[in-house]
């Protein structure tokens, strides 16, 4: 039994109406929320194609090349010694129609010359990476070893690449390993320096956590240092491969044999200026492809 005390008739009537309203709402099934359906989401408008961005990426480089060829054509219009763009193009068509011919050790197609140069670069650059990257980790981790080797690196790094070639010829008694040695000694420095700088810039908190967890040196290198140092290391690798490609052309001019550098010098002896210009474009394109490949690898393996 429930009793209520009201102090006035108005309060009693108000309370009675409130009880009726609550009873009605309780007896009415809650179907309002279920009966009403949510409005269908409107599809986002499709973004228009970025024609301006495409033009900047494609048309701008084409316009730059067209400007270069146009200036070249104007400067050689009345020249009798320097070839015009059309003459160079005709020579390139003939040259690349059979790039892998072989008429003896000193007369081979431009394809073979590029291949042998790339093979020497790969060998010298690979040896430099095998030595330079671990040495960079050691220098970055040890202040004692870094203090010992930093003066030596600062002394040897500015030496001209061709100054190392006679040392290679003296030691190896052969042109091919001497060229590989020259690539090795000139491309090792960027990898050592960039890797060491990357190790030294690893946050100290990471290393303190490793000490607390009592991690081994191998775990510290593979789990902490390597992901942090990788961007610096890949920057050194990219600089090194550019240096290696520059050095091999100069080294092959002096050592002879088969290679793009020797091919350029041989064409100069034959006064074939068209082939020299073609070789300049080929050297630039190959170097650009090597650098772009390493940039793609750096983006692929970035931990950021």
Tab-separated table of C-alpha atoms in Angstrom:
chain	number	residue	atom	x	y	z
A	1	UNK	CA	0.000	0.000	0.000
A	2	UNK	CA	1.434	3.367	-1.073
A	3	UNK	CA	0.245	6.617	0.407
A	4	UNK	CA	1.015	10.176	-0.682
A	5	UNK	CA	0.437	13.477	1.067
A	6	UNK	CA	-0.395	16.546	-1.059
A	7	UNK	CA	-0.366	20.034	0.302
A	8	UNK	CA	-2.626	21.511	-2.394
A	9	UNK	CA	-5.103	20.374	-5.091
A	10	UNK	CA	-2.871	21.662	-7.857
A	11	UNK	CA	0.007	19.570	-6.664
A	12	UNK	CA	-2.230	16.518	-6.544
A	13	UNK	CA	-3.424	17.033	-10.110
A	14	UNK	CA	0.081	17.582	-11.351
A	15	UNK	CA	1.289	14.415	-9.708
A	16	UNK	CA	-1.656	12.471	-11.127
A	17	UNK	CA	-0.900	13.639	-14.678
A	18	UNK	CA	2.780	12.726	-14.226
A	19	UNK	CA	1.839	9.206	-13.070
A	20	UNK	CA	-0.409	8.714	-16.101
A	21	UNK	CA	2.260	9.911	-18.458
A	22	UNK	CA	4.860	7.590	-16.974
A	23	UNK	CA	2.493	4.646	-17.093
A	24	UNK	CA	1.684	5.353	-20.738
A	25	UNK	CA	5.340	5.576	-21.683
A	26	UNK	CA	6.057	2.313	-19.876
A	27	UNK	CA	3.201	0.490	-21.616
A	28	UNK	CA	4.142	1.790	-25.075
A	29	UNK	CA	6.769	-0.473	-26.768
A	30	UNK	CA	10.094	1.159	-27.575
A	31	UNK	CA	9.742	0.948	-31.321
A	32	UNK	CA	10.529	4.510	-32.224
A	33	UNK	CA	14.272	3.966	-32.398
A	34	UNK	CA	13.883	0.691	-34.285
A	35	UNK	CA	11.235	1.979	-36.680
A	36	UNK	CA	13.287	4.936	-37.784
A	37	UNK	CA	16.102	4.084	-40.136
A	38	UNK	CA	19.379	5.997	-40.207
A	39	UNK	CA	19.896	8.085	-43.312
A	40	UNK	CA	22.092	6.429	-45.900
A	41	UNK	CA	25.604	7.891	-45.911
A	42	UNK	CA	26.269	10.052	-48.894
A	43	UNK	CA	29.165	8.968	-51.056
A	44	UNK	CA	32.129	11.307	-51.086
A	45	UNK	CA	32.622	13.135	-54.321
A	46	UNK	CA	35.432	11.663	-56.395
A	47	UNK	CA	38.460	13.928	-56.485
A	48	UNK	CA	39.262	15.225	-59.961
A	49	UNK	CA	42.416	13.993	-61.685
A	50	UNK	CA	45.439	16.155	-60.956
A	51	UNK	CA	46.377	17.182	-64.464
A	52	UNK	CA	48.545	20.014	-63.170
A	53	UNK	CA	50.606	17.604	-61.077
A	54	UNK	CA	51.025	15.279	-64.051
A	55	UNK	CA	52.177	18.189	-66.179
A	56	UNK	CA	54.759	19.191	-63.577
A	57	UNK	CA	56.118	15.639	-63.338
A	58	UNK	CA	56.197	14.835	-67.050
A	59	UNK	CA	56.124	17.976	-69.115
A	60	UNK	CA	58.661	19.943	-67.074
A	61	UNK	CA	61.525	17.426	-67.532
A	62	UNK	CA	60.639	17.065	-71.209
A	63	UNK	CA	60.699	20.840	-71.599
A	64	UNK	CA	64.104	20.969	-69.910
A	65	UNK	CA	65.546	18.347	-72.251
A	66	UNK	CA	64.015	20.112	-75.236
A	67	UNK	CA	65.643	23.358	-74.108
A	68	UNK	CA	69.026	21.658	-73.820
A	69	UNK	CA	68.733	20.087	-77.274
A	70	UNK	CA	67.546	23.399	-78.722
A	71	UNK	CA	70.563	25.281	-77.356
A	72	UNK	CA	72.832	22.493	-78.599
A	73	UNK	CA	71.280	22.711	-82.074
A	74	UNK	CA	71.677	26.506	-82.200
A	75	UNK	CA	75.323	26.391	-81.132
A	76	UNK	CA	76.248	23.682	-83.661
A	77	UNK	CA	74.175	24.956	-86.556
A	78	UNK	CA	77.217	26.174	-88.508
A	79	UNK	CA	79.870	24.030	-86.826
A	80	UNK	CA	81.987	21.663	-88.880
A	81	UNK	CA	83.736	19.936	-85.958
A	82	UNK	CA	81.102	19.491	-83.257
A	83	UNK	CA	78.160	17.217	-84.204
A	84	UNK	CA	74.568	18.412	-84.194
A	85	UNK	CA	71.815	16.639	-82.214
A	86	UNK	CA	70.504	15.012	-85.396
A	87	UNK	CA	73.928	13.663	-86.330
A	88	UNK	CA	74.394	12.324	-82.803
A	89	UNK	CA	70.966	10.676	-82.892
A	90	UNK	CA	71.764	8.939	-86.194
A	91	UNK	CA	75.046	7.661	-84.719
A	92	UNK	CA	73.201	6.423	-81.603
A	93	UNK	CA	70.704	4.484	-83.718
A	94	UNK	CA	73.538	2.707	-85.503
A	95	UNK	CA	75.468	2.161	-82.262
A	96	UNK	CA	72.585	0.632	-80.315
A	97	UNK	CA	71.414	-1.505	-83.215
A	98	UNK	CA	74.091	-4.022	-82.178
A	99	UNK	CA	75.371	-3.066	-78.695
A	100	UNK	CA	76.859	-6.497	-77.885
A	101	UNK	CA	79.086	-7.195	-80.867
A	102	UNK	CA	82.623	-8.426	-80.211
A	103	UNK	CA	85.500	-8.085	-82.684
A	104	UNK	CA	88.337	-8.747	-80.273
A	105	UNK	CA	89.375	-7.556	-76.819
A	106	UNK	CA	89.698	-3.907	-77.848
A	107	UNK	CA	86.688	-3.677	-80.166
A	108	UNK	CA	83.433	-4.517	-78.395
A	109	UNK	CA	79.969	-2.998	-78.372
A	110	UNK	CA	78.864	-0.352	-75.939
A	111	UNK	CA	76.680	-2.891	-74.137
A	112	UNK	CA	79.713	-4.992	-73.170
A	113	UNK	CA	81.599	-1.890	-72.069
A	114	UNK	CA	78.754	-0.825	-69.770
A	115	UNK	CA	78.470	-4.369	-68.415
A	116	UNK	CA	82.176	-4.629	-67.520
A	117	UNK	CA	82.129	-1.204	-65.888
A	118	UNK	CA	79.084	-2.110	-63.814
A	119	UNK	CA	80.724	-5.388	-62.794
A	120	UNK	CA	83.829	-3.567	-61.539
A	121	UNK	CA	81.662	-1.048	-59.705
A	122	UNK	CA	79.666	-3.831	-58.071
A	123	UNK	CA	82.801	-5.614	-56.873
A	124	UNK	CA	84.561	-2.528	-55.526
A	125	UNK	CA	81.387	-1.088	-54.026
A	126	UNK	CA	80.429	-4.411	-52.456
A	127	UNK	CA	83.828	-4.773	-50.793
A	128	UNK	CA	83.585	-1.193	-49.538
A	129	UNK	CA	80.168	-1.904	-48.017
A	130	UNK	CA	81.402	-5.094	-46.334
A	131	UNK	CA	84.251	-3.172	-44.703
A	132	UNK	CA	82.877	0.346	-44.335
A	133	UNK	CA	79.502	-0.308	-42.691
A	134	UNK	CA	80.823	-2.525	-39.834
A	135	UNK	CA	83.702	-0.084	-39.333
A	136	UNK	CA	81.200	2.749	-39.043
A	137	UNK	CA	79.329	0.844	-36.325
A	138	UNK	CA	82.595	0.210	-34.448
A	139	UNK	CA	83.687	3.850	-34.668
A	140	UNK	CA	80.286	5.058	-33.539
A	141	UNK	CA	80.155	2.667	-30.581
A	142	UNK	CA	83.726	3.066	-29.324
A	143	UNK	CA	85.180	6.467	-28.498
A	144	UNK	CA	88.684	4.994	-28.265
A	145	UNK	CA	88.615	3.427	-31.737
A	146	UNK	CA	86.888	6.511	-33.123
A	147	UNK	CA	89.624	8.736	-31.703
A	148	UNK	CA	92.242	6.516	-33.333
A	149	UNK	CA	90.655	6.254	-36.789
A	150	UNK	CA	89.074	9.687	-37.243
A	151	UNK	CA	92.406	11.438	-38.039
A	152	UNK	CA	93.294	8.722	-40.562
A	153	UNK	CA	89.890	9.038	-42.276
A	154	UNK	CA	90.165	12.844	-42.340
A	155	UNK	CA	93.606	12.539	-43.924
A	156	UNK	CA	92.782	9.976	-46.609
A	157	UNK	CA	89.235	10.971	-47.561
A	158	UNK	CA	90.127	14.120	-49.602
A	159	UNK	CA	92.734	12.262	-51.702
A	160	UNK	CA	91.879	12.257	-55.407
A	161	UNK	CA	90.621	8.898	-56.683
A	162	UNK	CA	93.214	8.718	-59.446
A	163	UNK	CA	96.012	9.086	-56.897
A	164	UNK	CA	95.132	5.605	-55.611
A	165	UNK	CA	95.336	3.973	-59.044
A	166	UNK	CA	99.154	3.710	-59.240
A	167	UNK	CA	99.167	2.051	-55.809
A	168	UNK	CA	96.721	-0.530	-57.119
A	169	UNK	CA	98.810	-1.137	-60.246
A	170	UNK	CA	101.916	-1.537	-58.111
A	171	UNK	CA	100.310	-4.013	-55.714
A	172	UNK	CA	98.103	-6.062	-58.056
A	173	UNK	CA	100.181	-5.874	-61.259
A	174	UNK	CA	96.964	-5.799	-63.299
A	175	UNK	CA	94.564	-3.137	-64.515
A	176	UNK	CA	91.305	-4.835	-63.556
A	177	UNK	CA	91.983	-5.358	-59.821
A	178	UNK	CA	93.641	-1.931	-59.698
A	179	UNK	CA	90.397	-0.320	-60.909
A	180	UNK	CA	88.392	-2.321	-58.353
A	181	UNK	CA	90.831	-1.221	-55.632
A	182	UNK	CA	90.393	2.424	-56.655
A	183	UNK	CA	86.603	2.111	-56.433
A	184	UNK	CA	86.901	0.423	-53.050
A	185	UNK	CA	89.143	3.010	-51.437
A	186	UNK	CA	87.147	5.963	-52.773
A	187	UNK	CA	83.630	4.714	-52.010
A	188	UNK	CA	84.325	3.446	-48.495
A	189	UNK	CA	84.527	6.840	-46.786
A	190	UNK	CA	80.890	8.001	-47.143
A	191	UNK	CA	79.655	4.694	-45.728
A	192	UNK	CA	82.015	4.836	-42.742
A	193	UNK	CA	81.245	8.455	-41.905
A	194	UNK	CA	77.468	8.314	-42.333
A	195	UNK	CA	77.134	5.043	-40.424
A	196	UNK	CA	79.274	6.335	-37.545
A	197	UNK	CA	77.268	9.554	-37.359
A	198	UNK	CA	74.031	7.571	-37.313
A	199	UNK	CA	75.267	5.397	-34.434
A	200	UNK	CA	76.353	8.434	-32.453
A	201	UNK	CA	72.926	10.054	-32.872
A	202	UNK	CA	70.956	7.138	-31.479
A	203	UNK	CA	69.017	8.456	-28.436
A	204	UNK	CA	70.730	7.642	-25.163
A	205	UNK	CA	67.424	6.462	-23.691
A	206	UNK	CA	67.405	3.517	-26.096
A	207	UNK	CA	70.823	2.400	-24.936
A	208	UNK	CA	69.879	2.874	-21.273
A	209	UNK	CA	66.879	0.582	-21.765
A	210	UNK	CA	69.206	-1.978	-23.353
A	211	UNK	CA	71.462	-1.822	-20.287
A	212	UNK	CA	68.495	-2.267	-17.949
A	213	UNK	CA	67.329	-5.299	-19.932
A	214	UNK	CA	70.925	-6.609	-19.999
A	215	UNK	CA	70.856	-7.095	-23.774
A	216	UNK	CA	73.880	-8.517	-25.550
A	217	UNK	CA	75.887	-6.417	-27.981
A	218	UNK	CA	74.411	-8.377	-30.894
A	219	UNK	CA	70.874	-7.612	-29.702
A	220	UNK	CA	71.736	-3.935	-29.274
A	221	UNK	CA	73.106	-3.744	-32.815
A	222	UNK	CA	70.286	-5.670	-34.522
A	223	UNK	CA	67.279	-4.469	-32.497
A	224	UNK	CA	68.207	-0.895	-31.540
A	225	UNK	CA	71.099	0.491	-33.561
A	226	UNK	CA	70.325	-0.944	-36.999
A	227	UNK	CA	66.750	0.462	-37.324
A	228	UNK	CA	67.920	3.863	-36.096
A	229	UNK	CA	71.076	3.987	-38.210
A	230	UNK	CA	69.526	2.640	-41.431
A	231	UNK	CA	68.579	6.050	-42.947
A	232	UNK	CA	72.117	7.373	-42.364
A	233	UNK	CA	73.638	4.161	-43.678
A	234	UNK	CA	71.589	4.231	-46.874
A	235	UNK	CA	72.551	7.863	-47.440
A	236	UNK	CA	76.199	6.835	-47.271
A	237	UNK	CA	75.543	3.953	-49.649
A	238	UNK	CA	73.871	6.272	-52.146
A	239	UNK	CA	76.788	8.724	-52.027
A	240	UNK	CA	79.263	5.875	-52.370
A	241	UNK	CA	77.678	4.358	-55.462
A	242	UNK	CA	77.728	7.767	-57.153
A	243	UNK	CA	81.398	8.137	-56.308
A	244	UNK	CA	82.126	4.616	-57.549
A	245	UNK	CA	80.488	5.282	-60.902
A	246	UNK	CA	82.467	8.508	-61.315
A	247	UNK	CA	85.745	6.842	-60.403
A	248	UNK	CA	85.420	3.863	-62.735
A	249	UNK	CA	85.127	6.072	-65.818
A	250	UNK	CA	88.333	7.924	-64.961
A	251	UNK	CA	90.165	4.756	-63.924
A	252	UNK	CA	89.285	2.912	-67.121
A	253	UNK	CA	90.586	5.795	-69.211
A	254	UNK	CA	94.025	5.176	-67.721
A	255	UNK	CA	94.040	1.397	-67.387
A	256	UNK	CA	92.518	0.449	-70.759
A	257	UNK	CA	90.793	-2.820	-71.507
A	258	UNK	CA	87.016	-3.059	-71.725
A	259	UNK	CA	84.804	-0.505	-70.011
A	260	UNK	CA	82.839	2.648	-70.691
A	261	UNK	CA	85.776	4.855	-69.646
A	262	UNK	CA	88.184	3.098	-71.983
A	263	UNK	CA	85.548	3.222	-74.724
A	264	UNK	CA	85.274	7.015	-74.390
A	265	UNK	CA	89.050	7.419	-74.584
A	266	UNK	CA	89.293	5.054	-77.556
A	267	UNK	CA	86.609	6.986	-79.423
A	268	UNK	CA	88.533	10.186	-78.745
A	269	UNK	CA	91.624	8.619	-80.307
A	270	UNK	CA	89.441	7.824	-83.313
A	271	UNK	CA	88.082	11.416	-83.294
A	272	UNK	CA	84.536	10.068	-83.112
A	273	UNK	CA	82.902	12.918	-81.223
A	274	UNK	CA	79.363	11.588	-81.757
A	275	UNK	CA	80.186	8.460	-79.766
A	276	UNK	CA	81.761	10.532	-76.996
A	277	UNK	CA	78.558	12.548	-76.610
A	278	UNK	CA	76.514	9.336	-76.628
A	279	UNK	CA	78.788	7.934	-73.913
A	280	UNK	CA	78.247	11.056	-71.799
A	281	UNK	CA	74.478	10.557	-71.962
A	282	UNK	CA	74.830	6.831	-71.241
A	283	UNK	CA	77.051	7.467	-68.205
A	284	UNK	CA	74.570	10.017	-66.871
A	285	UNK	CA	71.556	7.741	-67.407
A	286	UNK	CA	73.224	4.750	-65.735
A	287	UNK	CA	74.299	6.875	-62.780
A	288	UNK	CA	70.773	8.271	-62.454
A	289	UNK	CA	69.276	4.771	-62.514
A	290	UNK	CA	71.689	3.565	-59.827
A	291	UNK	CA	70.874	6.494	-57.565
A	292	UNK	CA	67.109	6.164	-58.053
A	293	UNK	CA	67.315	2.442	-57.312
A	294	UNK	CA	69.060	3.126	-54.011
A	295	UNK	CA	66.548	5.859	-53.143
A	296	UNK	CA	63.728	3.368	-53.745
A	297	UNK	CA	65.468	0.826	-51.530
A	298	UNK	CA	65.933	3.450	-48.824
A	299	UNK	CA	62.222	4.281	-48.872
A	300	UNK	CA	61.275	0.611	-48.879
A	301	UNK	CA	63.348	-0.271	-45.827
A	302	UNK	CA	62.799	2.939	-43.885
A	303	UNK	CA	61.600	2.354	-40.319
A	304	UNK	CA	60.044	5.813	-40.009
